[in-house]
Coordinates of C-alpha atoms in Angstrom, one line a residue:
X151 CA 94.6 59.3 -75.1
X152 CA 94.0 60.7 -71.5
X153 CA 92.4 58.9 -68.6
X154 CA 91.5 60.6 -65.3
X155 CA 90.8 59.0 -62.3
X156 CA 89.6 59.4 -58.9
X157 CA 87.3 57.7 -56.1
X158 CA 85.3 59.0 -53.7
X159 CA 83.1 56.7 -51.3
X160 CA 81.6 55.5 -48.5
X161 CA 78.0 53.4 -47.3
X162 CA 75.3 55.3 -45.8
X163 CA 73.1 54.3 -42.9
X164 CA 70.6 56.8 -42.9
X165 CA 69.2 55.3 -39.6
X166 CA 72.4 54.9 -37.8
X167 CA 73.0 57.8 -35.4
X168 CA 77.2 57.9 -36.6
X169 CA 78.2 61.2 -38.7
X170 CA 80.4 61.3 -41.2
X171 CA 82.5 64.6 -41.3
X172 CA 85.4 65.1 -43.6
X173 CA 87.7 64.0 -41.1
X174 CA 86.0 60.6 -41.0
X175 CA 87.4 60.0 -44.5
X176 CA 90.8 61.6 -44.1
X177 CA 91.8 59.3 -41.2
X178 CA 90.0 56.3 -42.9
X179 CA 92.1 56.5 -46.7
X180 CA 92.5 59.6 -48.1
X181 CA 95.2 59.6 -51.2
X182 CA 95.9 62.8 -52.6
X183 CA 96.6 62.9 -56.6
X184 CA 99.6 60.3 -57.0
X185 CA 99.5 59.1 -53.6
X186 CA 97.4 55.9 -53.8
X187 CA 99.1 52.5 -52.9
X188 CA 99.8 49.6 -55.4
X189 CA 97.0 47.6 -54.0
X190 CA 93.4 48.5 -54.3
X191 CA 90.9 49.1 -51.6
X192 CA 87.2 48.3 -52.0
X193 CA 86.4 51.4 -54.3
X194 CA 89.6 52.9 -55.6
X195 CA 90.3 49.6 -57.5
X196 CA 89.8 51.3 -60.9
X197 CA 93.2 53.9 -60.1
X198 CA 95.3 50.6 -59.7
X199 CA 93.6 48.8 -63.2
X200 CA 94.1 52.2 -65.4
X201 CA 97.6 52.5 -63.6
X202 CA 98.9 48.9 -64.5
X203 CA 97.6 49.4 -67.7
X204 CA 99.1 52.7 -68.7
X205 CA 102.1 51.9 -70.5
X206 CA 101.0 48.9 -72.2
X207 CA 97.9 50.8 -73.3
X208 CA 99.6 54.1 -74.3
X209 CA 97.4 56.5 -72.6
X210 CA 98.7 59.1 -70.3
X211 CA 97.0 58.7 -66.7
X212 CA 95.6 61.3 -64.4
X213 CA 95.0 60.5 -61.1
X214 CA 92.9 62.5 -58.9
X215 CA 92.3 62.7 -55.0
X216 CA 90.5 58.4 -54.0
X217 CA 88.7 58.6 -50.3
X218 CA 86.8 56.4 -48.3
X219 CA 85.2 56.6 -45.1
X220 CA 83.7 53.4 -43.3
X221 CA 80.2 52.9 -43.4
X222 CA 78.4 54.9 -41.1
X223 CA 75.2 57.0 -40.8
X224 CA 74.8 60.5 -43.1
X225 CA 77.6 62.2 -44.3
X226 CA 77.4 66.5 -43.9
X227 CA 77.6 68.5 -46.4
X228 CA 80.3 70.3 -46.3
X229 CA 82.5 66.7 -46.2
X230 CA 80.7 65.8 -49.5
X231 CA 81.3 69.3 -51.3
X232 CA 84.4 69.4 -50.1
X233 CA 85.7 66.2 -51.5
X234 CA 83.0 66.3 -54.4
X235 CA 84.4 69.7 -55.7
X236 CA 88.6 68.4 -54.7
X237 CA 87.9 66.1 -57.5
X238 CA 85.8 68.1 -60.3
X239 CA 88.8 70.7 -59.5
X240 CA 91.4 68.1 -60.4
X241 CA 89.5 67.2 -63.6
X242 CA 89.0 70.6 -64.7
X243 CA 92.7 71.0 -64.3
X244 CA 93.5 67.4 -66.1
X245 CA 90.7 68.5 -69.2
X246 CA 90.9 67.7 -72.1
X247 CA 90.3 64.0 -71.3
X248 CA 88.5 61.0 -72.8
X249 CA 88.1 58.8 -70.4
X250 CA 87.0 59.4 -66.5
X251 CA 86.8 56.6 -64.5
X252 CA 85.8 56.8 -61.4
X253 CA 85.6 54.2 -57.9
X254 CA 82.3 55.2 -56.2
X255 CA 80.1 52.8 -53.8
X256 CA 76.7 54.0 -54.8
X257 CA 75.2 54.3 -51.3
X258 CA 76.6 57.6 -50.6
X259 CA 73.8 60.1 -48.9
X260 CA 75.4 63.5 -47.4
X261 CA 73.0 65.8 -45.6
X262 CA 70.7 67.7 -48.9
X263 CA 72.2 65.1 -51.3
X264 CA 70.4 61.6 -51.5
X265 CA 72.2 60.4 -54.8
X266 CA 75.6 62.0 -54.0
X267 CA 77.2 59.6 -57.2
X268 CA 74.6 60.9 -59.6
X269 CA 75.2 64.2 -58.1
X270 CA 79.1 63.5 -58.9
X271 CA 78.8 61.8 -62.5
X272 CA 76.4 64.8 -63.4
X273 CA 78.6 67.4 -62.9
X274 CA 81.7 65.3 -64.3
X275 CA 79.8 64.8 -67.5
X276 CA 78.8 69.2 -67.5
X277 CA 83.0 69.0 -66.9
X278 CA 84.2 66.6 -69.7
X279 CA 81.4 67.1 -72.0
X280 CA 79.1 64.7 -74.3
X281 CA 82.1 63.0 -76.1
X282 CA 84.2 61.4 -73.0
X283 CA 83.8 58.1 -72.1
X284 CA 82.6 58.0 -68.6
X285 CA 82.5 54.7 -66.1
X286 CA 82.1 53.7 -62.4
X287 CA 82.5 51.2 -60.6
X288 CA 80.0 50.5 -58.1
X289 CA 79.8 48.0 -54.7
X290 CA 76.2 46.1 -55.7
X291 CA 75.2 47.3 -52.8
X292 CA 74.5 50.6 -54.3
X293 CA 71.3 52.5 -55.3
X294 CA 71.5 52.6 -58.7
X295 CA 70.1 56.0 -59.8
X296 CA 68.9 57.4 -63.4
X297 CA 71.1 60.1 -63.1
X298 CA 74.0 57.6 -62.5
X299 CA 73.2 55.5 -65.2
X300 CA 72.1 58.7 -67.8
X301 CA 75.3 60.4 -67.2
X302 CA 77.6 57.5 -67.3
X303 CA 78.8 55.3 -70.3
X304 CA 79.6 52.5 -68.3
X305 CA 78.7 51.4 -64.8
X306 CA 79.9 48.1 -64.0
X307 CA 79.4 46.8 -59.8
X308 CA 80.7 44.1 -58.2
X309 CA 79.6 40.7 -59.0
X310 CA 80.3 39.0 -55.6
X311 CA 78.8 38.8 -52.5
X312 CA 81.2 38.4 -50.5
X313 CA 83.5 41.2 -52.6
X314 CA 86.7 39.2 -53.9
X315 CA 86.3 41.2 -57.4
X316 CA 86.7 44.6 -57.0
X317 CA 90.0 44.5 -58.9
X318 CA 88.2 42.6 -61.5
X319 CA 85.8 44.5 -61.9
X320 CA 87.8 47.6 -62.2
X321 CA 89.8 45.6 -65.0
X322 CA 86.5 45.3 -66.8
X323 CA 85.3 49.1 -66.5
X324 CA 88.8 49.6 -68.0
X325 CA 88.5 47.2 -70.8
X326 CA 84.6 48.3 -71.8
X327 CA 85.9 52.6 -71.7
X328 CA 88.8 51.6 -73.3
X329 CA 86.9 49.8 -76.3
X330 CA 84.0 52.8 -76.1
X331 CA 86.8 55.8 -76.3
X332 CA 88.2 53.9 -79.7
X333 CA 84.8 53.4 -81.1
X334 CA 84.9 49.8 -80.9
X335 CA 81.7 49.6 -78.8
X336 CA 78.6 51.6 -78.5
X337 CA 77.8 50.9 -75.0
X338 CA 73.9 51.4 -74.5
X339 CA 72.5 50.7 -70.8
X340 CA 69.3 49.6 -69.9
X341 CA 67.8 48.6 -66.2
X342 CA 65.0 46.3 -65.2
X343 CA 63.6 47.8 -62.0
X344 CA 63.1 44.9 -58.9
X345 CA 60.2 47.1 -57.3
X346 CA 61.8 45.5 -53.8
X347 CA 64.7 43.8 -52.2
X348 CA 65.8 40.4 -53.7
X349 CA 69.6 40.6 -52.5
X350 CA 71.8 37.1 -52.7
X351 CA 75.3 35.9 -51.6
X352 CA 77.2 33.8 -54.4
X353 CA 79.2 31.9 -51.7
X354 CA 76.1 29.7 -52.0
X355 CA 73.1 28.5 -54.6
X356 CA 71.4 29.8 -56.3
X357 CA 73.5 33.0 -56.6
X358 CA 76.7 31.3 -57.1
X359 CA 75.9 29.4 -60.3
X360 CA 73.8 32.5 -61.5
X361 CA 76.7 34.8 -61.4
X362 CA 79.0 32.1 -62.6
X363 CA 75.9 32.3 -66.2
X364 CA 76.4 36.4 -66.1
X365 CA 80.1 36.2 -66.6
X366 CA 79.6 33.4 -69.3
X367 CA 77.1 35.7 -71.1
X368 CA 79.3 38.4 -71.0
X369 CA 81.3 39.1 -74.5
X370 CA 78.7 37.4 -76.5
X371 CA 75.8 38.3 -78.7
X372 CA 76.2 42.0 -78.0
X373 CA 75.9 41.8 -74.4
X374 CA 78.9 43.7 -72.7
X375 CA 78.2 44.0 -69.2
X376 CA 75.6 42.9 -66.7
X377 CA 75.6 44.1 -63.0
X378 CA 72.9 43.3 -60.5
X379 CA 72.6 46.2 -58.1
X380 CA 71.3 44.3 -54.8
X381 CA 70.4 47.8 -52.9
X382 CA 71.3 48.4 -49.5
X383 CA 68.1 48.6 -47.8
X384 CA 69.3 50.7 -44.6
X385 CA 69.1 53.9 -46.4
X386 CA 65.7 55.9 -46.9
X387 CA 66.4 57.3 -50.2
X388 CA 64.2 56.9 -53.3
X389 CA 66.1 54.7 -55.1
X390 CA 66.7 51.9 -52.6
X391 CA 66.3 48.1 -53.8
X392 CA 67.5 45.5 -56.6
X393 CA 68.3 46.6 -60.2
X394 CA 69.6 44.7 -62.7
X395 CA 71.6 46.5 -65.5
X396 CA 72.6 45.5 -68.6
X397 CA 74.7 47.1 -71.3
X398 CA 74.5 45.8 -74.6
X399 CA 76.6 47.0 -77.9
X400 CA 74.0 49.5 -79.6
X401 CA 71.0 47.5 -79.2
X402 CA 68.7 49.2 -76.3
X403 CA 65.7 47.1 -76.5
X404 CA 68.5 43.7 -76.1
X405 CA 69.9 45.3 -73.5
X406 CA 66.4 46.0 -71.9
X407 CA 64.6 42.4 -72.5
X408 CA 67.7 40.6 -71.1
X409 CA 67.5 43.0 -68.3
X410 CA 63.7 42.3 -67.2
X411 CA 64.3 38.3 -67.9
X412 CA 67.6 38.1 -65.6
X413 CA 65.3 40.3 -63.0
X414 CA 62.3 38.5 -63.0
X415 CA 64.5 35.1 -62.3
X416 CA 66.0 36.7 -58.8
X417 CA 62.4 37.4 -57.9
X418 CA 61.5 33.9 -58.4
X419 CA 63.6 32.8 -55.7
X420 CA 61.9 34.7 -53.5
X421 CA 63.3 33.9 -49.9
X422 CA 65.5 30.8 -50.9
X423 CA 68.1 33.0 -51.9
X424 CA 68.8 33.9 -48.4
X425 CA 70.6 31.8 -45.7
X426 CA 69.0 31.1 -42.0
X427 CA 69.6 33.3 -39.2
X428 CA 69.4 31.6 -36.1
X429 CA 68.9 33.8 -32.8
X430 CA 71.9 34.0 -30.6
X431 CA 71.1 31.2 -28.4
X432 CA 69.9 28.7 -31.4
X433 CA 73.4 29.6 -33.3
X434 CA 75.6 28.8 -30.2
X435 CA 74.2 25.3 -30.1
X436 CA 74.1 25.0 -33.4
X437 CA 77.6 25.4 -33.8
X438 CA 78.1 23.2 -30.7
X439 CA 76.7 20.4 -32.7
X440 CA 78.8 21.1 -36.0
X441 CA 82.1 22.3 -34.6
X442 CA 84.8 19.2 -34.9
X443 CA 88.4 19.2 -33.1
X444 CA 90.4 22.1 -34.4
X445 CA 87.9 23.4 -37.1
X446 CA 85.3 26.1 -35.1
X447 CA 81.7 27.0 -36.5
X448 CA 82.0 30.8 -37.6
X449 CA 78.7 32.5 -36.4
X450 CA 78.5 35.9 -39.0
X451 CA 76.6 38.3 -36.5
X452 CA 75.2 40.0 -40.0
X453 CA 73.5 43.1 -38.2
X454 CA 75.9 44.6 -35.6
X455 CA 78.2 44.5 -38.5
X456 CA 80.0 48.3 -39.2
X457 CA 80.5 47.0 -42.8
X458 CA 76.4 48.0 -42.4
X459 CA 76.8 51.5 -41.2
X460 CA 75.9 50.4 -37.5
X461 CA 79.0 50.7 -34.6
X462 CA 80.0 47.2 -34.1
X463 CA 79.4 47.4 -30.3
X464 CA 76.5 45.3 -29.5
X465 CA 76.7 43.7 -26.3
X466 CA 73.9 40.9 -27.4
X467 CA 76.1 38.0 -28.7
X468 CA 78.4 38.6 -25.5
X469 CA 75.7 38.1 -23.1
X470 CA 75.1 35.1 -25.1
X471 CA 78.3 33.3 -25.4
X472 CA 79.0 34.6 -21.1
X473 CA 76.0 32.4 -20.5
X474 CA 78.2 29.2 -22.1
X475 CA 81.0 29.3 -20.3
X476 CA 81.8 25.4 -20.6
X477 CA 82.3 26.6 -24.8
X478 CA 85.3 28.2 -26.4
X479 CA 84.5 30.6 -27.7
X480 CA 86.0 33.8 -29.5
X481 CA 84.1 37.3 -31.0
X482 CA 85.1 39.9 -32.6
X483 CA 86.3 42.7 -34.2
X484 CA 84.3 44.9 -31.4
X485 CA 84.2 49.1 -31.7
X486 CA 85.5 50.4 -28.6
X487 CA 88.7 52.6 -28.4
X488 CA 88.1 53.9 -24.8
X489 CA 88.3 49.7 -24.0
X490 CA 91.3 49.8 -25.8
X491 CA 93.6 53.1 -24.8
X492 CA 92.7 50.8 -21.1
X493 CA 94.0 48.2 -21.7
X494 CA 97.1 48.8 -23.8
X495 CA 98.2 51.2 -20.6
X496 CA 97.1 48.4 -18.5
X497 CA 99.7 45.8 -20.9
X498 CA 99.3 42.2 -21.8
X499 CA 98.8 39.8 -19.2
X500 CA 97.6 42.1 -16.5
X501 CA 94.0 41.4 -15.0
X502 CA 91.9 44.2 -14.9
X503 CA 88.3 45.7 -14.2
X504 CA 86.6 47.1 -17.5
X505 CA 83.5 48.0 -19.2
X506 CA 83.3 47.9 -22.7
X507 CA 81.4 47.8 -25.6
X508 CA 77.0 48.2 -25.7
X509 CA 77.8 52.0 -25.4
X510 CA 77.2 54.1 -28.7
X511 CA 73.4 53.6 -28.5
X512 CA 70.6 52.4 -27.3
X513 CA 70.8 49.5 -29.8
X514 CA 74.0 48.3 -28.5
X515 CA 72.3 47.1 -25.7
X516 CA 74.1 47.0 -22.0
X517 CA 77.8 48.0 -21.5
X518 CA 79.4 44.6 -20.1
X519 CA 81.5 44.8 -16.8
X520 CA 83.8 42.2 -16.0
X521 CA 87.5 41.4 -14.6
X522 CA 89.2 40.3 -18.1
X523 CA 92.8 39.9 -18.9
X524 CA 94.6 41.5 -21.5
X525 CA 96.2 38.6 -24.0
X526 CA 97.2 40.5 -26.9
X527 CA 97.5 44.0 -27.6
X528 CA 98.8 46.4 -31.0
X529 CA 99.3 49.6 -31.9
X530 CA 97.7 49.0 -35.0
X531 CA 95.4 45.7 -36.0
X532 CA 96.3 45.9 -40.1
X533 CA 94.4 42.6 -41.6
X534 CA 94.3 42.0 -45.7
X535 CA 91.0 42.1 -47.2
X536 CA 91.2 40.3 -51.0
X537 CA 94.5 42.5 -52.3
X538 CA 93.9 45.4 -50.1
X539 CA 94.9 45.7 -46.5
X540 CA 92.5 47.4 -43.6
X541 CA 93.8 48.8 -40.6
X542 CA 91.5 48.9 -37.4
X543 CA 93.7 50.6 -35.2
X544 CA 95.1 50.3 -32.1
X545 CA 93.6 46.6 -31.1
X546 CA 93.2 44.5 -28.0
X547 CA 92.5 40.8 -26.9
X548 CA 90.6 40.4 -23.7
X549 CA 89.7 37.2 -22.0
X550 CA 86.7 36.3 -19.7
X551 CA 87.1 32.4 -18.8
X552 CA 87.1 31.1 -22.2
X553 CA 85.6 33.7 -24.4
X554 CA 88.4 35.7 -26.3
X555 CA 87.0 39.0 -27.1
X556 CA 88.9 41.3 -29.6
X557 CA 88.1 45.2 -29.2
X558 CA 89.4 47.6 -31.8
X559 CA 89.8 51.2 -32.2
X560 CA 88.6 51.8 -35.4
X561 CA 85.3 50.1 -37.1
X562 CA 85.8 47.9 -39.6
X563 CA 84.3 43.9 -40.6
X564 CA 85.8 41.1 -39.6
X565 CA 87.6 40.3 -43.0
X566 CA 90.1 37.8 -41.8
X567 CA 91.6 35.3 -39.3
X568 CA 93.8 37.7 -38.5
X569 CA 91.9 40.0 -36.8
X570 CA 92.0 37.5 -34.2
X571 CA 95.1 35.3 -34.9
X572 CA 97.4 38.6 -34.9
X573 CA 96.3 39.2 -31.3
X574 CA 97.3 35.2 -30.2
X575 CA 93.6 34.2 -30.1
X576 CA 94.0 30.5 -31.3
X577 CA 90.9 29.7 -33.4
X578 CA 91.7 26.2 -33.6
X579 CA 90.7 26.0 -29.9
X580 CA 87.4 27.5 -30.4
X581 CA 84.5 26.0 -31.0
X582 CA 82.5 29.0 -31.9
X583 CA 83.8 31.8 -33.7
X584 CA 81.4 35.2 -34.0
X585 CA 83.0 37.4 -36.7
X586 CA 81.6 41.3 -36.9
X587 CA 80.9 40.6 -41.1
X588 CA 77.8 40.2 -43.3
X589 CA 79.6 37.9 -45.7
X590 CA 82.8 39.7 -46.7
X591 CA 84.9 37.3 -44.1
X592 CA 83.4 33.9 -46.3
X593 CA 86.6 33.9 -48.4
X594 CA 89.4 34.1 -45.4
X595 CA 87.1 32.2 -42.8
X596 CA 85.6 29.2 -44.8
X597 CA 89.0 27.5 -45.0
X598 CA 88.9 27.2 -41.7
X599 CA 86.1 26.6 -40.0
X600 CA 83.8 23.5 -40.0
X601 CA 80.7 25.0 -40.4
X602 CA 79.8 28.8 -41.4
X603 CA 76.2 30.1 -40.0
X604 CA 74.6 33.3 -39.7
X605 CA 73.2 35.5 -37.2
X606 CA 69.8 37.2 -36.4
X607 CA 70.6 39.5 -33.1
X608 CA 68.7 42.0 -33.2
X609 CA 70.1 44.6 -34.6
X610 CA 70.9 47.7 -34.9
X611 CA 71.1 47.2 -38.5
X612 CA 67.2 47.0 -39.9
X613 CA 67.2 43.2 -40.5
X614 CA 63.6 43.5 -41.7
X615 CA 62.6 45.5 -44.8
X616 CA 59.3 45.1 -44.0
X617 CA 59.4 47.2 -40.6
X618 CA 62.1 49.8 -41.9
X619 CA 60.3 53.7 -41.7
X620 CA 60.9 54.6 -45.3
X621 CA 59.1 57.3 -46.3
X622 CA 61.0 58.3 -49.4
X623 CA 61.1 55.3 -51.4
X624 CA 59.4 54.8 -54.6
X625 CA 56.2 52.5 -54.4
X626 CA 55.0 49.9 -55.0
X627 CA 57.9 48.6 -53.0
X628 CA 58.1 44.6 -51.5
X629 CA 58.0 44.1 -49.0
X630 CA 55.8 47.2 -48.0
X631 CA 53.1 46.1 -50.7
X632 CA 53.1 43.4 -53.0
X633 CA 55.4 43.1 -56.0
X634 CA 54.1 44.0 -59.5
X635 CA 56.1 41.6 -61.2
X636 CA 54.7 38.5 -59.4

């Protein structure tokens, strides 16, 4: 048996104004064939599964070209193609195969290409033809597309929100391919359609226990997969919102029902599924209230968060925590590389003039100037994420009284402590800690912190579904009208 394998990914923000070239990918990760580490990142997990399993399994791996850029706004066309037809090239080389598996986000949108996985899985399948197994891994914050889901055998996506499975779910892709390519299985997909946004974290109810019932049903009765595609709603594509999908062993119409009934539940929740957001000044007493002696409050400032295609750089939360300054605070990781070339010539402990962040657009809001002093600086801030590790480049720590702000030279969320303890920012001082993460730091930052809240600032990430400017989506679509399921 032959396996090929390759990733290609990134997020898109159609409304962010940050374009992704092919460069953006090559100094983000970019592995050519053979090149890709032991550990996983976000979507290349499914290399490391087939790889571990090679020998045991008795197939002979080919590995093709994985690449990710970080969330950002469209990605041109010649960077898609590029990469698109690096890795068709590699298959056509590696052919024949039976199995392709490949480690895609599902958000991708190049300039001409709204559904660049589709786009990919289409002209894999043309490639390998009708008889290879083909399956993806997706983030669930994908758009899951009919051409995605017509051309592959298997599509399995994350399960958690925040995203501690990837590797597990690569191991399963594996598994359900592997069973498929024997003839064990007859994997048959179906998808129940949301008609809206219904997304969920399951580091709280009611997500966490239904999840927790997905994986139990999983393996029985027929029923070999489920995924729940949340959407990722700052993308004005066609496709954007909540699918579930389900894929059952030869039964369709099992497959479908099970679909539409899991669907319909995560509808019913309507808004209890989601967390408050308190405004910046609400949050910061807040977390006044709840912090305790050496365990802070960790504010998640959700929409200046680059894991959301936006550039980390918003100078709201700032403002907010400079009008406090009785309240230890700490923020971070913030985008600003200009900040950071200044201060690492400057060196640690030297007190200097600077303006920083609130500078890629509009929506950042004001640049902030202000005498700070340099606490902690490094040639590159490398923090683990799950069993990956991220780099955000050259990184600073800056202090203004008692806010500790960390500024970084490449964007990237807040994953972990680190980001701030590898700088000497003691988070055990603090009582508030703002992390630049929509939930992906829960894991690393729960342990420590007495109390985890979430953030409305404004922006620039569209908060609102409601007052987004679609105009390509298909309708009815809730919020925009009302829900034809309810």
């Amino acid at each position: 048996m032959r396996v090929f394998t390759a990733s290609l990914a990134t997020e898109t923000n159609t409304f962010a104004p940050l374009f992704v070239d092919r460069s953006a990918f090559e100094s983000a990760f970019y592995c050519p064939p053979g090149t890709h580490p032991e550990t996983p990142t976000l979507c290349s997990a499914p290399i490391v599964a087939a790889r571990r399993r090679a020998a045991s399994e008795g197939y002979e791996l080919v590995e093709g070209t994985a690449t990710w850029a970080e969330p950002a706004g469209l990605v041109s066309r010649e960077a898609y193609e590029s990469l698109r037809d690096e890795i068709l090239g590699q298959l056509q080389a590696a052919l024949p195969v039976d199995i392709v598996l490949l480690g895609l986000h599902g958000s991708m949108v190049a300039r001409d290409y709204d559904d660049c996985e589709g786009d990919l899985i289409a002209r894999i399948r043309a490639l390998a033809g009708p008889d290879c197994v083909i399956g993806a891994e997706l983030d669930m914050h994908c758009h899951l597309t009919a051409q995605m889901v017509e051309n592959a055998d298997a599509i399995v996506a994350f399960k958690e929100f925040p995203h501690t499975d990837f590797l597990a779910r690569a191991e399963d892709l594996l598994e359900l391919c592997l069973k498929a390519a024997r003839g064990q299985v007859k994997p048959v997909s179906a998808v129940f359609d949301c008609r809206g946004l219904a997304a969920f974290m399951t580091s709280r109810e009611p997500g966490r226990s239904f999840v927790d019932r997905l994986m139990a049903m999983e393996g029985r009765d027929g029923i070999l997969s489920i995924s729940v595609a949340h959407g990722f709603q700052a993308a004005d594509v066609a496709d954007v919102g909540t699918k579930v999908l389900v894929i059952a062993d030869g039964d369709g119409e099992k497959a479908a029902a099970l679909a539409k009934q899991l669907g319909l539940e995560i509808l019913r929740w309507g808004g209890g599924a989601t967390p408050k957001h308190y405004k910046p000044e609400e949050g910061i007493a807040e977390a006044v209230k709840l912090a305790e002696p050496g365990r802070p409050v960790v504010l998640a400032d959700r929409w200046d968060n680059p894991g959301g295609g936006v550039a980390g750089d918003s100078s709201v939360m700032v403002e907010a925590l400079l009008k406090h300054p009785d309240v230890p605070a700490a923020i971070g990781a913030m985008w600003d590389p200009v900040a950071v070339s200044l201060c690492r010539a400057a060196g640690v402990g030297a007190t200097i003039p600077l303006r920083f962040i609130g500078k890629a657009a509009p929506s950042s809001g004001r640049p902030i100037d202000a005498v700070v002093e340099v606490v902690g600086a490094t040639g590159d801030l490398l923090i683990p994420f799950e069993q990956s590790w991220v780099s955000l480049g050259p990184a600073v720590a800056i202090r203004i009284g008692k806010l500790d702000i960390v500024l970084a030279s490449t964007r990237a969320q807040t994953f972990s402590p680190p980001v701030f303890t590898d700088l000497g920012v003691d988070l055990a001082s603090k009582t508030v800690v703002v992390v630049k993460s929509s939930n992906h730091f829960h894991a690393a930052f729960a342990p420590i912190a007495a109390s985890v809240l979430y953030l409305d600032s404004g922006g620039p990430y569209p908060p609102d579904a409601s007052k987004i400017p679609y105009t390509k989506v298909k309708r009815p679509f809730s919020p925009l009208d009302p829900n034809p399921w309810l």
